[in-house]
mmCIF file of C-alpha atoms and ligand atoms in Angstrom:
data_model
loop_
_atom_site.group_PDB
_atom_site.id
_atom_site.type_symbol
_atom_site.label_atom_id
_atom_site.label_comp_id
_atom_site.label_asym_id
_atom_site.label_seq_id
_atom_site.Cartn_x
_atom_site.Cartn_y
_atom_site.Cartn_z
ATOM 1 C CA UNK A 163 97.564 96.538 61.394
ATOM 2 C CA UNK A 164 98.562 99.841 59.995
ATOM 3 C CA UNK A 165 97.708 103.256 61.531
ATOM 4 C CA UNK A 166 97.827 106.160 59.174
ATOM 5 C CA UNK A 167 98.359 109.126 61.491
ATOM 6 C CA UNK A 168 100.517 112.054 62.640
ATOM 7 C CA UNK A 169 101.895 112.366 66.164
ATOM 8 C CA UNK A 170 100.828 116.037 66.720
ATOM 9 C CA UNK A 171 97.220 115.336 65.964
ATOM 10 C CA UNK A 172 94.807 114.723 68.803
ATOM 11 C CA UNK A 173 92.533 112.225 67.009
ATOM 12 C CA UNK A 174 95.189 109.689 66.236
ATOM 13 C CA UNK A 175 96.639 109.967 69.751
ATOM 14 C CA UNK A 176 93.434 108.538 71.295
ATOM 15 C CA UNK A 177 93.712 105.540 68.983
ATOM 16 C CA UNK A 178 97.390 105.027 69.881
ATOM 17 C CA UNK A 179 96.410 105.006 73.610
ATOM 18 C CA UNK A 180 94.086 102.044 72.968
ATOM 19 C CA UNK A 181 96.627 100.200 70.813
ATOM 20 C CA UNK A 182 99.358 100.677 73.502
ATOM 21 C CA UNK A 183 97.059 99.717 76.354
ATOM 22 C CA UNK A 184 96.032 96.506 74.600
ATOM 23 C CA UNK A 185 99.566 95.643 73.590
ATOM 24 C CA UNK A 186 98.722 95.472 69.883
ATOM 25 C CA UNK A 187 101.410 95.673 67.269
ATOM 26 C CA UNK A 188 100.867 98.252 64.527
ATOM 27 C CA UNK A 189 102.826 99.969 61.853
ATOM 28 C CA UNK A 190 102.664 103.790 61.875
ATOM 29 C CA UNK A 191 102.389 105.441 58.464
ATOM 30 C CA UNK A 192 102.554 109.223 58.268
ATOM 31 C CA UNK A 193 100.837 110.222 55.094
ATOM 32 C CA UNK A 194 101.972 113.318 53.124
ATOM 33 C CA UNK A 195 100.135 116.678 53.298
ATOM 34 C CA UNK A 196 99.609 116.971 57.035
ATOM 35 C CA UNK A 197 100.939 119.155 59.718
ATOM 36 C CA UNK A 198 101.174 122.428 57.751
ATOM 37 C CA UNK A 199 102.638 120.650 54.685
ATOM 38 C CA UNK A 200 101.082 121.758 51.436
ATOM 39 C CA UNK A 201 102.140 118.479 49.755
ATOM 40 C CA UNK A 202 99.243 116.618 47.993
ATOM 41 C CA UNK A 203 97.739 113.795 50.132
ATOM 42 C CA UNK A 204 98.061 111.651 47.021
ATOM 43 C CA UNK A 205 97.383 107.957 47.449
ATOM 44 C CA UNK A 206 96.191 108.516 51.054
ATOM 45 C CA UNK A 207 92.950 109.819 49.594
ATOM 46 C CA UNK A 208 92.325 106.450 47.942
ATOM 47 C CA UNK A 209 92.626 104.808 51.322
ATOM 48 C CA UNK A 210 90.550 107.425 53.133
ATOM 49 C CA UNK A 211 88.653 109.770 50.888
ATOM 50 C CA UNK A 212 87.748 111.867 53.908
ATOM 51 C CA UNK A 213 91.455 112.852 53.864
ATOM 52 C CA UNK A 214 91.848 113.077 57.637
ATOM 53 C CA UNK A 215 93.816 111.066 60.120
ATOM 54 C CA UNK A 216 93.643 108.557 61.697
ATOM 55 C CA UNK A 217 92.808 105.569 59.450
ATOM 56 C CA UNK A 218 93.195 101.985 60.650
ATOM 57 C CA UNK A 219 93.978 99.414 57.957
ATOM 58 C CA UNK A 220 93.621 95.825 58.992
ATOM 59 C CA UNK A 221 95.986 93.098 57.777
ATOM 60 C CA UNK A 222 93.284 91.811 55.415
ATOM 61 C CA UNK A 223 93.017 95.272 53.855
ATOM 62 C CA UNK A 224 89.785 96.429 55.495
ATOM 63 C CA UNK A 225 89.900 100.202 56.186
ATOM 64 C CA UNK A 226 88.337 102.045 59.162
ATOM 65 C CA UNK A 227 88.535 105.863 59.452
ATOM 66 C CA UNK A 228 87.259 108.040 62.322
ATOM 67 C CA UNK A 229 88.937 107.850 65.723
ATOM 68 C CA UNK A 230 85.883 107.224 67.870
ATOM 69 C CA UNK A 231 84.703 104.390 65.556
ATOM 70 C CA UNK A 232 88.258 102.912 65.559
ATOM 71 C CA UNK A 233 88.379 103.029 69.360
ATOM 72 C CA UNK A 234 84.984 101.313 69.701
ATOM 73 C CA UNK A 235 86.012 98.651 67.191
ATOM 74 C CA UNK A 236 89.325 97.938 68.994
ATOM 75 C CA UNK A 237 87.401 97.711 72.259
ATOM 76 C CA UNK A 238 84.988 95.218 70.736
ATOM 77 C CA UNK A 239 87.647 93.025 69.160
ATOM 78 C CA UNK A 240 90.287 93.294 72.008
ATOM 79 C CA UNK A 241 88.262 93.741 75.144
ATOM 80 C CA UNK A 242 91.176 93.164 77.539
ATOM 81 C CA UNK A 243 92.274 95.271 79.236
ATOM 82 C CA UNK A 244 89.019 97.189 79.037
ATOM 83 C CA UNK A 245 89.192 100.922 78.315
ATOM 84 C CA UNK A 246 85.393 101.115 78.152
ATOM 85 C CA UNK A 247 83.641 100.930 81.578
ATOM 86 C CA UNK A 248 80.998 98.207 82.009
ATOM 87 C CA UNK A 249 78.653 100.368 84.041
ATOM 88 C CA UNK A 250 76.218 102.069 81.578
ATOM 89 C CA UNK A 251 76.438 105.520 83.287
ATOM 90 C CA UNK A 252 80.212 105.476 83.352
ATOM 91 C CA UNK A 253 80.268 104.325 79.742
ATOM 92 C CA UNK A 254 77.932 107.134 78.747
ATOM 93 C CA UNK A 255 80.150 109.622 80.629
ATOM 94 C CA UNK A 256 83.204 108.338 78.805
ATOM 95 C CA UNK A 257 81.411 108.916 75.495
ATOM 96 C CA UNK A 258 80.072 112.263 76.549
ATOM 97 C CA UNK A 259 83.485 113.668 77.510
ATOM 98 C CA UNK A 260 84.944 112.481 74.202
ATOM 99 C CA UNK A 261 82.058 114.043 72.348
ATOM 100 C CA UNK A 262 82.309 117.372 74.137
ATOM 101 C CA UNK A 263 85.988 117.409 73.325
ATOM 102 C CA UNK A 264 85.414 116.573 69.645
ATOM 103 C CA UNK A 265 82.439 118.832 69.016
ATOM 104 C CA UNK A 266 83.176 121.865 71.181
ATOM 105 C CA UNK A 267 86.809 121.947 72.260
ATOM 106 C CA UNK A 268 88.473 120.787 68.992
ATOM 107 C CA UNK A 269 86.209 122.940 66.868
ATOM 108 C CA UNK A 270 87.117 125.986 68.961
ATOM 109 C CA UNK A 271 90.775 125.486 67.945
ATOM 110 C CA UNK A 272 90.084 125.387 64.222
ATOM 111 C CA UNK A 273 90.355 129.202 63.660
ATOM 112 C CA UNK A 274 93.714 129.123 65.395
ATOM 113 C CA UNK A 275 94.945 126.185 63.297
ATOM 114 C CA UNK A 276 93.873 128.160 60.235
ATOM 115 C CA UNK A 277 95.991 131.167 61.395
ATOM 116 C CA UNK A 278 99.070 128.949 61.493
ATOM 117 C CA UNK A 279 98.912 128.727 57.693
ATOM 118 C CA UNK A 280 99.245 132.595 57.498
ATOM 119 C CA UNK A 281 102.080 134.997 58.427
ATOM 120 C CA UNK A 282 102.139 135.792 62.085
ATOM 121 C CA UNK A 283 102.186 139.572 61.428
ATOM 122 C CA UNK A 284 98.679 139.303 60.008
ATOM 123 C CA UNK A 285 97.133 137.364 62.903
ATOM 124 C CA UNK A 286 93.963 139.176 63.964
ATOM 125 C CA UNK A 287 93.728 139.480 67.784
ATOM 126 C CA UNK A 288 89.926 139.495 67.472
ATOM 127 C CA UNK A 289 90.012 136.041 65.958
ATOM 128 C CA UNK A 290 92.451 134.831 68.639
ATOM 129 C CA UNK A 291 90.271 136.285 71.486
ATOM 130 C CA UNK A 292 87.139 134.760 70.020
ATOM 131 C CA UNK A 293 88.806 131.318 69.758
ATOM 132 C CA UNK A 294 90.155 131.503 73.282
ATOM 133 C CA UNK A 295 86.579 132.324 74.499
ATOM 134 C CA UNK A 296 85.215 129.285 72.686
ATOM 135 C CA UNK A 297 87.923 127.140 74.126
ATOM 136 C CA UNK A 298 87.238 128.438 77.651
ATOM 137 C CA UNK A 299 83.529 127.714 77.168
ATOM 138 C CA UNK A 300 84.246 124.162 76.001
ATOM 139 C CA UNK A 301 86.510 123.576 79.066
ATOM 140 C CA UNK A 302 83.577 124.619 81.165
ATOM 141 C CA UNK A 303 81.395 121.892 79.603
ATOM 142 C CA UNK A 304 84.081 119.293 80.410
ATOM 143 C CA UNK A 305 84.509 120.666 83.962
ATOM 144 C CA UNK A 306 80.838 119.785 84.593
ATOM 145 C CA UNK A 307 81.431 116.115 83.816
ATOM 146 C CA UNK A 308 85.117 115.177 84.267
ATOM 147 C CA UNK A 309 85.965 112.677 87.055
ATOM 148 C CA UNK A 310 87.567 113.580 90.325
ATOM 149 C CA UNK A 311 89.348 110.328 91.008
ATOM 150 C CA UNK A 312 92.407 110.733 88.802
ATOM 151 C CA UNK A 313 90.888 109.746 85.480
ATOM 152 C CA UNK A 314 88.274 111.140 83.148
ATOM 153 C CA UNK A 315 85.790 108.516 84.442
ATOM 154 C CA UNK A 316 86.277 106.840 87.812
ATOM 155 C CA UNK A 317 89.559 105.345 88.894
ATOM 156 C CA UNK A 318 90.795 103.690 85.610
ATOM 157 C CA UNK A 319 92.007 104.544 82.217
ATOM 158 C CA UNK A 320 89.316 104.779 79.562
ATOM 159 C CA UNK A 321 89.174 105.987 75.960
ATOM 160 C CA UNK A 322 87.992 109.371 77.295
ATOM 161 C CA UNK A 323 91.486 110.005 78.604
ATOM 162 C CA UNK A 324 92.863 109.448 75.155
ATOM 163 C CA UNK A 325 90.407 112.078 73.821
ATOM 164 C CA UNK A 326 91.099 114.643 76.531
ATOM 165 C CA UNK A 327 94.905 114.336 77.194
ATOM 166 C CA UNK A 328 96.125 115.573 73.729
ATOM 167 C CA UNK A 329 93.586 118.374 73.755
ATOM 168 C CA UNK A 330 94.828 119.567 77.161
ATOM 169 C CA UNK A 331 98.399 119.661 75.766
ATOM 170 C CA UNK A 332 97.065 122.028 73.108
ATOM 171 C CA UNK A 333 95.029 124.039 75.644
ATOM 172 C CA UNK A 334 97.582 124.441 78.393
ATOM 173 C CA UNK A 335 100.859 124.463 76.440
ATOM 174 C CA UNK A 336 100.427 124.994 72.661
ATOM 175 C CA UNK A 337 97.877 127.840 72.996
ATOM 176 C CA UNK A 338 99.890 130.051 75.380
ATOM 177 C CA UNK A 339 103.209 129.276 73.647
ATOM 178 C CA UNK A 340 101.886 130.006 70.151
ATOM 179 C CA UNK A 341 99.550 132.964 70.714
ATOM 180 C CA UNK A 342 100.972 134.493 73.915
ATOM 181 C CA UNK A 343 97.689 134.174 75.821
ATOM 182 C CA UNK A 344 96.969 132.798 79.225
ATOM 183 C CA UNK A 345 95.834 129.205 79.491
ATOM 184 C CA UNK A 346 92.130 129.110 80.262
ATOM 185 C CA UNK A 347 92.588 125.730 81.995
ATOM 186 C CA UNK A 348 93.285 126.958 85.572
ATOM 187 C CA UNK A 349 89.808 128.531 85.671
ATOM 188 C CA UNK A 350 88.512 124.988 85.883
ATOM 189 C CA UNK A 351 89.596 123.346 89.260
ATOM 190 C CA UNK A 352 88.295 119.825 88.440
ATOM 191 C CA UNK A 353 89.826 119.707 85.047
ATOM 192 C CA UNK A 354 93.096 121.170 86.297
ATOM 193 C CA UNK A 355 93.258 118.532 89.054
ATOM 194 C CA UNK A 356 92.434 115.855 86.466
ATOM 195 C CA UNK A 357 95.130 117.075 84.095
ATOM 196 C CA UNK A 358 97.759 116.934 86.854
ATOM 197 C CA UNK A 359 96.641 113.425 88.035
ATOM 198 C CA UNK A 360 96.172 111.779 84.741
ATOM 199 C CA UNK A 361 99.709 112.543 83.477
ATOM 200 C CA UNK A 362 100.989 110.104 86.122
ATOM 201 C CA UNK A 363 99.474 107.270 84.190
ATOM 202 C CA UNK A 364 102.334 105.833 82.017
ATOM 203 C CA UNK A 365 100.277 105.344 78.883
ATOM 204 C CA UNK A 366 98.798 108.788 79.085
ATOM 205 C CA UNK A 367 102.274 110.177 79.752
ATOM 206 C CA UNK A 368 103.406 108.359 76.565
ATOM 207 C CA UNK A 369 100.839 109.953 74.269
ATOM 208 C CA UNK A 370 101.277 113.281 75.983
ATOM 209 C CA UNK A 371 105.053 113.075 75.481
ATOM 210 C CA UNK A 372 104.604 112.103 71.804
ATOM 211 C CA UNK A 373 102.203 114.991 71.338
ATOM 212 C CA UNK A 374 104.609 117.468 72.954
ATOM 213 C CA UNK A 375 107.593 116.189 70.895
ATOM 214 C CA UNK A 376 105.655 116.418 67.573
ATOM 215 C CA UNK A 377 104.443 119.930 68.362
ATOM 216 C CA UNK A 378 108.008 120.996 69.201
ATOM 217 C CA UNK A 379 109.240 119.493 65.979
ATOM 218 C CA UNK A 380 106.602 121.363 63.955
ATOM 219 C CA UNK A 381 107.443 124.588 65.737
ATOM 220 C CA UNK A 382 111.145 124.156 64.890
ATOM 221 C CA UNK A 383 110.295 123.391 61.276
ATOM 222 C CA UNK A 384 108.119 126.491 61.036
ATOM 223 C CA UNK A 385 110.682 128.744 62.577
ATOM 224 C CA UNK A 386 113.329 127.415 60.221
ATOM 225 C CA UNK A 387 111.044 128.040 57.251
ATOM 226 C CA UNK A 388 110.403 131.604 58.370
ATOM 227 C CA UNK A 389 114.078 132.403 58.849
ATOM 228 C CA UNK A 390 115.248 131.024 55.473
HETATM 229 N N1 LIG B 650 86.297 113.035 63.050
HETATM 230 C C1 LIG B 650 87.602 112.732 62.672
HETATM 231 C C2 LIG B 650 88.458 113.936 62.771
HETATM 232 C C3 LIG B 650 89.884 113.627 62.291
HETATM 233 C C4 LIG B 650 90.660 114.965 62.030
HETATM 234 O O1 LIG B 650 90.022 116.062 61.821
HETATM 235 N N2 LIG B 650 91.931 114.832 61.961
HETATM 236 C C5 LIG B 650 92.706 115.986 61.626
HETATM 237 C C6 LIG B 650 93.997 115.922 62.373
HETATM 238 S S1 LIG B 650 93.841 115.920 64.140
HETATM 239 C C7 LIG B 650 92.939 115.986 60.195
HETATM 240 O O2 LIG B 650 93.245 115.013 59.574
HETATM 241 N N3 LIG B 650 92.853 117.244 59.549
HETATM 242 C C8 LIG B 650 93.016 117.317 58.121
HETATM 243 C C9 LIG B 650 94.396 117.821 57.748
HETATM 244 O O3 LIG B 650 95.237 118.128 58.646
HETATM 245 O O4 LIG B 650 94.691 118.033 56.570
HETATM 246 C C10 LIG B 650 88.112 111.630 63.625
HETATM 247 O O5 LIG B 650 87.656 111.553 64.804
HETATM 248 O O6 LIG B 650 88.991 110.782 63.236
#
């Protein structure tokens, strides 16, 4: 299997969590034109015309984009260890948390990602404040459903943890470091307790560490570009 992806991106990270958990071997390919690079995406668009990461390519050449669909596929084909609860309510909660993250939390970050492509001096505080407000609202939606027993759902790792953990790195670390604003996470006691607890899971810690390292590398690259 090949996974086209970048380490700083939240969507591929949730797929890596499943691949790690299930002990599957895969080759990582980082396509051009991501992470602030203006390089053309080139041949990658022939593999995934959507032009986003991740994309899973099977050994027989079959291509599967979209992180949620990839995770469901991996769960169907490699059911052990299970990262999808068997109880229907727990399973629905897992999907709900991932969906809230994708639709509300990730989308709230988009105006901030867009600012990164522009000089810092021109960053509009109104845009930043509005985005932080949307992020805070999305955290409130997660707060209403996140688990209280150490994981997003119940007492075991599920795909929802792969959706939430990289987004909480962005929320609690990248957002304050990049824009000089307070993290809105502490206003949500359940989510805060979840975030502290889930990082003790070694597989979550692995994708969190990879996300942090990739964000730091991008920050160094951006700083170097601005000072040259
Ligand atoms: N719905 C897609 C979203 C994937 C997505 O938006 N990925 C971002 C990176 S996290 C991306 O590729 N953005 C386009 C770009 O960076 O050029 C999924 O779940 O896989």
